[in-house]
Coordinates of N, CA, C and O and ligand atoms in Angstrom, one line a residue:
M1 N 245.9 252.7 148.5 CA 246.5 253.7 149.5 C 245.7 255.0 149.4 O 245.3 255.4 148.4
S2 N 245.6 255.6 150.6 CA 244.9 256.9 150.6 C 245.7 258.0 150.0 O 247.0 257.9 150.0
Q3 N 245.1 258.9 149.4 CA 245.8 260.0 148.7 C 246.5 260.9 149.7 O 247.5 261.5 149.4
F4 N 246.0 261.0 151.0 CA 246.5 261.9 152.0 C 246.9 261.1 153.2 O 246.3 260.2 153.5
P5 N 248.0 261.6 153.9 CA 248.3 260.9 155.1 C 247.2 261.1 156.1 O 246.5 262.1 156.2
V6 N 246.9 260.1 156.9 CA 245.8 260.1 157.9 C 245.9 261.3 158.8 O 244.9 262.0 159.1
V7 N 247.2 261.7 159.2 CA 247.4 262.8 160.2 C 246.8 264.1 159.6 O 246.3 264.9 160.4
A8 N 246.8 264.3 158.3 CA 246.3 265.5 157.8 C 244.8 265.7 158.0 O 244.3 266.8 158.0
D9 N 244.1 264.6 158.2 CA 242.6 264.7 158.5 C 242.3 265.0 159.9 O 241.2 265.4 160.3
T10 N 243.3 264.8 160.8 CA 243.0 264.9 162.3 C 243.7 266.0 163.0 O 243.1 266.7 163.8
V11 N 245.0 266.3 162.6 CA 245.8 267.3 163.4 C 246.1 268.4 162.4 O 246.8 268.2 161.4
A12 N 245.6 269.6 162.7 CA 245.8 270.8 161.8 C 247.3 271.2 162.0 O 247.9 271.1 163.0
E13 N 247.8 271.7 160.9 CA 249.2 272.2 160.9 C 249.2 273.6 160.4 O 248.3 274.0 159.6
F14 N 250.2 274.4 160.8 CA 250.3 275.7 160.2 C 251.7 276.0 159.8 O 252.7 275.4 160.4
A15 N 251.9 276.8 158.8 CA 253.3 277.1 158.3 C 253.8 278.5 158.8 O 253.0 279.4 158.9
L16 N 255.0 278.5 159.2 CA 255.7 279.8 159.5 C 256.6 280.1 158.4 O 257.6 279.3 158.1
V17 N 256.3 281.1 157.6 CA 257.0 281.4 156.4 C 257.5 282.9 156.3 O 257.1 283.7 157.2
G18 N 258.3 283.2 155.3 CA 258.7 284.6 155.1 C 260.2 284.8 155.4 O 261.0 283.9 155.1
D19 N 260.5 285.9 156.0 CA 261.9 286.3 156.2 C 262.4 285.6 157.5 O 262.6 286.3 158.5
L20 N 262.6 284.3 157.5 CA 262.9 283.5 158.6 C 264.1 282.6 158.3 O 264.2 282.1 157.3
I21 N 265.0 282.5 159.3 CA 266.1 281.6 159.2 C 265.7 280.1 159.3 O 266.2 279.3 158.6
R22 N 264.6 279.9 160.1 CA 264.1 278.5 160.3 C 262.6 278.5 160.1 O 261.9 278.3 161.0
P23 N 262.2 278.6 158.8 CA 260.8 278.4 158.5 C 260.4 277.0 159.0 O 261.2 276.1 159.1
A24 N 259.1 276.8 159.4 CA 258.7 275.6 160.0 C 257.2 275.3 159.7 O 256.5 276.2 159.3
R25 N 256.9 274.0 159.9 CA 255.5 273.6 160.0 C 255.2 273.1 161.4 O 256.0 272.3 161.9
L26 N 254.2 273.6 162.1 CA 253.9 273.3 163.5 C 252.5 272.8 163.6 O 251.6 273.2 162.8
T27 N 252.3 271.9 164.6 CA 250.9 271.5 165.0 C 250.6 272.2 166.3 O 251.5 272.7 167.0
V28 N 249.4 272.1 166.7 CA 249.0 272.7 168.0 C 249.7 272.0 169.2 O 250.2 272.6 170.1
P29 N 249.8 270.6 169.2 CA 250.6 270.0 170.2 C 252.1 270.5 170.3 O 252.7 270.6 171.4
D30 N 252.7 270.9 169.1 CA 254.0 271.5 169.2 C 254.0 272.7 170.0 O 255.1 273.1 170.6
L31 N 252.9 273.5 170.0 CA 252.9 274.8 170.8 C 253.0 274.6 172.3 O 253.4 275.5 173.0
L32 N 252.8 273.4 172.8 CA 252.9 273.1 174.2 C 254.3 273.1 174.7 O 254.5 273.1 175.9
A33 N 255.3 273.1 173.8 CA 256.7 273.0 174.2 C 257.2 274.3 174.7 O 258.2 274.4 175.4
W34 N 256.5 275.5 174.4 CA 256.9 276.8 174.9 C 256.3 277.0 176.3 O 255.2 276.4 176.6
P35 N 256.8 278.0 177.0 CA 256.1 278.4 178.3 C 254.7 278.8 177.9 O 254.4 279.5 176.9
Q36 N 253.7 278.4 178.7 CA 252.3 278.6 178.4 C 251.8 279.8 179.2 O 252.1 279.9 180.4
R37 N 251.0 280.6 178.6 CA 250.3 281.8 179.2 C 248.8 281.5 179.2 O 248.3 280.6 178.4
E38 N 248.1 282.2 180.1 CA 246.6 282.0 180.1 C 246.0 283.4 179.9 O 246.5 284.4 180.4
A39 N 244.9 283.4 179.2 CA 244.2 284.7 179.0 C 242.7 284.5 179.1 O 242.2 283.6 178.3
D40 N 242.0 285.2 180.0 CA 240.5 285.2 180.0 C 240.1 286.4 179.2 O 240.4 287.6 179.6
V41 N 239.5 286.2 178.1 CA 239.1 287.4 177.2 C 237.6 287.5 177.1 O 236.9 286.5 177.0
S42 N 237.2 288.8 176.9 CA 235.8 289.1 176.6 C 236.0 290.0 175.4 O 236.7 290.9 175.4
F43 N 235.2 289.7 174.3 CA 235.3 290.6 173.2 C 233.9 290.7 172.6 O 233.0 289.8 172.8
E44 N 233.7 291.7 171.8 CA 232.4 292.0 171.2 C 232.4 291.7 169.7 O 233.4 292.1 169.0
C45 N 231.4 291.0 169.3 CA 231.3 290.7 167.8 C 230.1 291.5 167.3 O 229.0 291.5 167.9
A46 N 230.2 292.1 166.1 CA 229.1 292.8 165.5 C 227.9 291.9 165.3 O 226.8 292.4 165.3
T47 N 228.1 290.6 165.0 CA 227.0 289.8 164.7 C 226.5 288.9 165.8 O 225.4 288.6 165.9
S48 N 227.4 288.5 166.8 CA 227.0 287.6 167.8 C 227.1 288.1 169.2 O 226.9 287.4 170.2
G49 N 227.4 289.4 169.4 CA 227.4 290.0 170.7 C 228.7 289.7 171.5 O 229.7 289.4 171.0
I50 N 228.6 289.8 172.9 CA 229.7 289.6 173.8 C 230.1 288.1 173.9 O 229.2 287.3 174.1
R51 N 231.4 287.8 173.7 CA 231.8 286.4 173.8 C 232.9 286.4 174.9 O 233.7 287.3 175.1
H52 N 232.9 285.3 175.7 CA 234.0 285.1 176.7 C 234.7 283.8 176.4 O 234.0 282.8 176.1
H53 N 236.0 283.8 176.5 CA 236.7 282.5 176.3 C 238.0 282.5 177.2 O 238.6 283.6 177.5
R54 N 238.4 281.4 177.6 CA 239.7 281.2 178.3 C 240.6 280.5 177.3 O 240.3 279.4 176.9
F55 N 241.8 281.1 177.0 CA 242.8 280.6 176.1 C 244.1 280.3 176.9 O 244.4 281.0 177.8
T56 N 244.8 279.2 176.4 CA 246.2 279.0 176.9 C 247.0 278.8 175.7 O 246.6 278.2 174.6
G57 N 248.3 279.1 175.8 CA 249.3 278.9 174.7 C 250.5 279.7 174.9 O 250.5 280.6 175.8
P58 N 251.5 279.6 174.0 CA 252.7 280.4 174.1 C 252.4 281.9 173.5 O 251.4 282.1 172.8
L59 N 253.3 282.8 173.9 CA 253.3 284.1 173.3 C 253.7 283.9 171.8 O 254.6 283.2 171.4
L60 N 252.9 284.6 170.9 CA 253.3 284.7 169.5 C 254.7 285.1 169.3 O 255.4 284.5 168.5
H61 N 255.2 286.0 170.2 CA 256.6 286.5 170.1 C 257.6 285.4 170.3 O 258.6 285.3 169.6
D62 N 257.3 284.5 171.2 CA 258.2 283.4 171.5 C 258.3 282.4 170.3 O 259.4 282.0 169.9
V63 N 257.2 282.1 169.8 CA 257.1 281.1 168.7 C 257.8 281.7 167.4 O 258.6 281.0 166.8
L64 N 257.5 283.0 167.1 CA 258.1 283.6 165.9 C 259.6 283.8 166.1 O 260.4 283.7 165.2
S65 N 260.0 284.2 167.3 CA 261.5 284.4 167.6 C 262.3 283.1 167.4 O 263.4 283.2 166.8
A66 N 261.7 282.0 167.7 CA 262.4 280.7 167.6 C 262.6 280.4 166.1 O 263.5 279.7 165.7
A67 N 261.7 280.9 165.2 CA 261.9 280.7 163.8 C 263.0 281.6 163.2 O 263.3 281.5 162.0
G68 N 263.5 282.5 163.9 CA 264.7 283.3 163.5 C 264.4 284.4 162.5 O 264.9 284.3 161.3
P69 N 263.6 285.4 162.8 CA 263.4 286.5 161.8 C 264.7 287.1 161.5 O 265.6 287.2 162.3
V70 N 264.9 287.5 160.2 CA 266.2 288.0 159.7 C 266.5 289.4 160.1 O 266.9 290.2 159.3
F71 N 266.4 289.7 161.4 CA 266.7 291.1 161.9 C 268.3 291.2 161.9 O 269.0 290.3 162.1
D72 N 268.7 292.5 161.9 CA 270.1 292.8 162.2 C 270.2 292.8 163.8 O 269.6 293.6 164.4
P73 N 270.9 291.7 164.3 CA 270.8 291.6 165.8 C 271.5 292.8 166.5 O 271.2 293.0 167.7
A74 N 272.3 293.5 165.9 CA 272.9 294.7 166.5 C 272.1 295.9 166.6 O 272.4 296.9 167.3
R75 N 270.9 295.9 165.9 CA 270.1 297.1 165.9 C 268.6 296.8 166.2 O 267.9 296.3 165.4
R76 N 268.2 297.3 167.4 CA 266.8 297.1 167.8 C 265.9 297.7 166.7 O 264.8 297.2 166.4
K77 N 266.3 298.9 166.2 CA 265.6 299.6 165.2 C 265.2 298.8 164.0 O 264.2 299.1 163.4
D78 N 266.1 297.8 163.7 CA 265.8 297.0 162.4 C 264.5 296.2 162.5 O 263.9 296.0 161.5
R79 N 264.1 295.9 163.8 CA 262.9 295.1 163.9 C 261.6 295.9 163.5 O 260.6 295.3 163.3
L80 N 261.7 297.2 163.5 CA 260.6 298.0 163.2 C 260.1 297.9 161.8 O 259.0 298.4 161.4
R81 N 260.9 297.3 160.9 CA 260.6 297.1 159.5 C 259.6 296.0 159.3 O 259.2 295.8 158.1
F82 N 259.4 295.1 160.3 CA 258.7 293.8 160.0 C 257.2 293.8 160.3 O 256.8 294.4 161.3
L83 N 256.5 293.2 159.4 CA 255.1 292.9 159.6 C 254.8 291.4 159.8 O 255.7 290.6 159.4
I84 N 253.7 291.1 160.4 CA 253.3 289.7 160.7 C 251.9 289.5 160.1 O 251.0 290.2 160.5
A85 N 251.8 288.6 159.1 CA 250.5 288.4 158.6 C 250.0 287.0 159.1 O 250.7 286.0 159.0
V86 N 248.8 287.0 159.7 CA 248.2 285.7 160.3 C 247.0 285.3 159.5 O 246.1 286.1 159.3
F87 N 247.0 284.1 158.9 CA 246.0 283.7 158.0 C 245.1 282.5 158.6 O 245.7 281.5 159.1
G88 N 243.8 282.7 158.6 CA 242.9 281.5 158.9 C 242.7 280.7 157.6 O 242.8 281.2 156.5
A89 N 242.4 279.4 157.8 CA 242.2 278.5 156.7 C 241.0 279.0 155.8 O 241.0 278.7 154.6
D90 N 240.1 279.8 156.4 CA 239.0 280.3 155.6 C 239.3 281.6 154.8 O 238.4 282.2 154.2
G91 N 240.5 282.1 154.9 CA 240.9 283.3 154.2 C 240.9 284.5 155.0 O 241.5 285.5 154.6
H92 N 240.3 284.5 156.2 CA 240.3 285.7 157.0 C 241.8 285.9 157.5 O 242.4 284.9 157.9
H93 N 242.3 287.1 157.3 CA 243.7 287.3 157.7 C 243.9 288.7 158.3 O 243.1 289.6 157.9
V94 N 244.9 288.9 159.1 CA 245.1 290.2 159.7 C 246.6 290.5 159.7 O 247.4 289.5 159.7
L95 N 247.0 291.8 159.7 CA 248.4 292.2 159.8 C 248.7 292.8 161.2 O 247.9 293.6 161.7
L96 N 249.8 292.3 161.8 CA 250.3 293.0 163.0 C 251.7 293.5 162.7 O 252.3 293.0 161.7
S97 N 252.1 294.5 163.4 CA 253.5 294.8 163.3 C 254.4 294.1 164.3 O 253.9 293.7 165.3
W98 N 255.6 293.8 163.9 CA 256.5 293.1 164.9 C 256.6 294.0 166.2 O 256.6 293.5 167.3
A99 N 256.7 295.3 166.0 CA 256.9 296.2 167.2 C 255.7 296.0 168.1 O 255.9 296.2 169.3
E100 N 254.5 295.7 167.6 CA 253.4 295.6 168.5 C 253.6 294.5 169.6 O 253.1 294.7 170.7
I101 N 254.2 293.4 169.2 CA 254.4 292.3 170.2 C 255.8 292.3 170.8 O 256.1 291.4 171.6
D102 N 256.7 293.2 170.4 CA 258.1 293.1 170.8 C 258.2 293.6 172.3 O 257.6 294.7 172.6
P103 N 258.9 292.9 173.2 CA 259.0 293.4 174.6 C 259.7 294.7 174.7 O 259.5 295.4 175.7
D104 N 260.4 295.2 173.7 CA 261.1 296.5 173.8 C 260.2 297.6 173.2 O 260.6 298.8 173.3
F105 N 259.1 297.3 172.6 CA 258.2 298.3 172.0 C 256.8 298.1 172.6 O 256.5 298.4 173.8
G106 N 255.8 297.7 171.8 CA 254.4 297.7 172.2 C 254.0 296.7 173.3 O 253.1 296.9 174.0
R107 N 254.8 295.6 173.4 CA 254.6 294.6 174.5 C 253.2 294.0 174.6 O 252.7 293.7 175.7
A108 N 252.5 293.9 173.5 CA 251.1 293.3 173.5 C 251.3 291.8 173.8 O 252.0 291.1 173.1
P109 N 250.5 291.3 174.8 CA 250.7 289.9 175.2 C 249.9 289.0 174.3 O 248.9 288.3 174.8
V110 N 250.2 289.0 173.0 CA 249.4 288.2 172.0 C 249.8 286.8 172.1 O 251.0 286.4 172.2
L111 N 248.8 285.9 172.2 CA 249.0 284.5 172.3 C 248.7 283.8 171.0 O 247.9 284.2 170.2
L112 N 249.4 282.6 170.8 CA 249.1 281.7 169.8 C 248.4 280.5 170.6 O 249.1 279.6 171.1
A113 N 247.1 280.6 170.7 CA 246.5 279.7 171.6 C 246.4 278.2 171.1 O 246.2 278.0 170.0
A114 N 246.7 277.3 172.1 CA 246.6 275.9 171.8 C 245.4 275.3 172.4 O 245.0 274.2 172.1
T115 N 244.7 276.0 173.4 CA 243.5 275.5 174.0 C 242.5 276.7 174.0 O 242.9 277.8 174.2
I116 N 241.2 276.3 173.9 CA 240.1 277.3 174.1 C 239.1 276.6 175.1 O 238.7 275.5 174.9
D117 N 238.8 277.3 176.2 CA 237.8 276.8 177.2 C 238.1 275.4 177.6 O 237.2 274.5 177.7
G118 N 239.4 275.1 177.8 CA 239.9 273.8 178.3 C 240.0 272.7 177.2 O 240.3 271.6 177.5
T119 N 239.7 273.0 175.9 CA 239.8 272.0 174.9 C 241.0 272.3 174.0 O 241.2 273.4 173.5
L120 N 241.8 271.2 173.7 CA 242.9 271.4 172.8 C 242.4 271.6 171.4 O 241.5 271.0 170.9
L121 N 243.1 272.6 170.7 CA 242.7 273.0 169.4 C 243.4 272.2 168.3 O 243.7 272.7 167.2
D122 N 243.8 270.9 168.6 CA 244.6 270.1 167.7 C 243.9 269.9 166.3 O 244.6 269.9 165.3
R123 N 242.6 269.8 166.3 CA 241.9 269.6 165.0 C 241.5 270.9 164.4 O 241.6 271.1 163.2
A124 N 241.1 271.8 165.2 CA 240.6 273.1 164.7 C 241.7 274.0 164.2 O 241.6 274.8 163.3
G125 N 242.9 273.9 164.9 CA 244.1 274.7 164.5 C 244.2 275.8 165.6 O 243.3 276.1 166.3
A126 N 245.4 276.4 165.6 CA 245.8 277.4 166.6 C 244.9 278.6 166.4 O 244.4 278.9 165.3
Q127 N 244.8 279.4 167.5 CA 244.0 280.7 167.4 C 244.8 281.9 167.9 O 245.5 281.8 168.9
L128 N 244.7 283.0 167.2 CA 245.3 284.2 167.6 C 244.5 284.8 168.7 O 243.3 284.9 168.6
V129 N 245.1 285.3 169.8 CA 244.4 285.9 170.9 C 245.1 287.2 171.3 O 246.3 287.3 171.6
L130 N 244.3 288.3 171.2 CA 244.8 289.6 171.6 C 244.0 290.1 172.8 O 242.9 290.7 172.6
P131 N 244.4 289.8 174.0 CA 243.6 290.1 175.2 C 243.2 291.6 175.3 O 242.2 291.9 175.9
Q132 N 243.9 292.5 174.7 CA 243.6 293.9 174.8 C 242.5 294.4 173.8 O 242.1 295.5 173.9
D133 N 242.1 293.5 172.8 CA 241.2 293.9 171.8 C 239.8 294.0 172.3 O 239.3 293.0 173.0
R134 N 239.0 295.0 172.1 CA 237.6 295.1 172.5 C 236.7 294.3 171.5 O 235.7 293.7 171.8
C135 N 237.2 294.3 170.2 CA 236.4 293.6 169.1 C 237.0 292.2 168.9 O 238.3 292.0 169.1
G136 N 236.2 291.3 168.4 CA 236.7 289.9 168.3 C 237.4 289.6 167.0 O 238.0 288.5 166.8
A137 N 237.4 290.6 166.0 CA 237.8 290.2 164.7 C 239.2 289.8 164.4 O 239.5 289.1 163.5
R138 N 240.1 290.1 165.3 CA 241.5 289.7 165.1 C 241.8 288.3 165.8 O 242.9 287.8 165.7
H139 N 240.8 287.8 166.5 CA 241.0 286.5 167.2 C 240.8 285.3 166.2 O 239.9 284.5 166.2
I140 N 241.8 285.3 165.2 CA 241.7 284.4 164.1 C 241.8 282.9 164.6 O 242.7 282.5 165.2
S141 N 240.7 282.1 164.2 CA 240.8 280.7 164.5 C 241.2 279.9 163.3 O 241.2 280.4 162.2
G142 N 241.6 278.7 163.5 CA 242.0 277.8 162.4 C 243.1 278.4 161.6 O 243.1 278.4 160.4
I143 N 244.2 278.8 162.3 CA 245.3 279.4 161.6 C 246.0 278.4 160.8 O 246.3 277.3 161.2
N144 N 246.3 278.7 159.5 CA 247.1 277.8 158.7 C 248.4 278.4 158.2 O 249.2 277.6 157.6
A145 N 248.6 279.6 158.4 CA 249.9 280.2 158.0 C 250.2 281.5 158.8 O 249.2 282.3 159.0
I146 N 251.5 281.8 159.1 CA 251.9 283.1 159.6 C 253.1 283.5 158.8 O 254.1 282.7 158.7
R147 N 253.1 284.7 158.3 CA 254.2 285.2 157.4 C 254.8 286.4 158.1 O 254.1 287.3 158.5
V148 N 256.1 286.3 158.3 CA 256.9 287.4 158.8 C 257.6 288.1 157.6 O 258.3 287.4 156.9
D149 N 257.5 289.4 157.5 CA 258.0 290.0 156.3 C 258.6 291.4 156.6 O 258.0 292.2 157.2
G150 N 259.9 291.5 156.1 CA 260.6 292.8 156.3 C 260.8 293.5 155.0 O 261.7 294.4 155.0
G151 N 260.0 293.2 154.0 CA 260.3 293.7 152.7 C 259.5 294.9 152.3 O 258.9 294.9 151.2
Y152 N 259.4 296.0 153.1 CA 258.5 297.1 152.8 C 259.3 298.4 152.5 O 258.7 299.4 152.6
A153 N 260.5 298.3 152.0 CA 261.2 299.5 151.4 C 260.4 299.9 150.2 O 260.0 299.1 149.4
P154 N 260.3 301.2 150.0 CA 259.6 301.7 148.8 C 260.4 301.3 147.6 O 261.6 301.3 147.6
R155 N 259.7 300.9 146.5 CA 260.3 300.4 145.3 C 260.3 301.4 144.2 O 261.0 301.4 143.3
A156 N 259.3 302.4 144.3 CA 259.2 303.3 143.2 C 260.1 304.5 143.3 O 260.6 304.8 144.4
Ligands
MTE201 N1 239.4 282.2 160.8 C1 238.5 283.1 161.2 N2 238.6 283.5 162.5 C2 237.8 284.5 163.0 C3 236.8 285.0 162.1 C4 236.7 284.6 160.8 O1 235.8 285.0 160.0 N3 237.5 283.6 160.4 N4 235.9 286.0 162.6 C5 236.4 286.7 163.8 C6 235.3 287.5 164.5 S1 234.7 288.8 163.6 C7 234.9 287.2 165.8 S2 233.9 288.3 166.6 C8 235.4 286.0 166.5 C9 234.2 285.3 167.0 O2 234.6 284.3 167.9 P1 233.6 283.2 168.5 O3 232.2 283.5 168.0 O4 234.1 281.9 168.1 O5 233.7 283.4 170.0 O6 236.2 285.2 165.7 C10 237.1 285.9 164.9 N5 237.9 284.9 164.2
MO202 MO1 232.9 289.5 164.8

């Protein structure tokens, strides 16, 4: 018997973890269940110049909301405590604030892309897409985990 299930070699998965009522493991095909958005993006990379890609996928906000962040539902203000950490399998990771993607605050149309240039990312893994970014560095490919965290009260 193989040491790993065959599916692990072919379909990438990522984990939604942290302060969530419904933490989950999702695949890129799972992302097709949400309403799909499209984004044509151009960004500049310090090493490879201008890049253009067309991405499709759900809003990051929709996917994370379904996992049930442990906000106080009676207070919009409570959401402002939360950060979102997005990790690539290679270790590259970035922090967003919840407020940045919240429809009541920054409203950034950030996608969790399931396709790039017409190709499903089922093997490569989902990709973070920030259509408003001039630089490419936050367009994390091969996402393997997203952490939602509201634990930033000062401890000292
Ligand atoms: N996982 C991961 N994603 C990443 C990076 C990385 O090092 N690791 N580099 C970023 C940077 S700096 C840029 S410019 C873009 C480049 O995207 P492209 O060359 O695939 O178009 O990917 C971004 N996504
Ligand atoms: Mo880059």
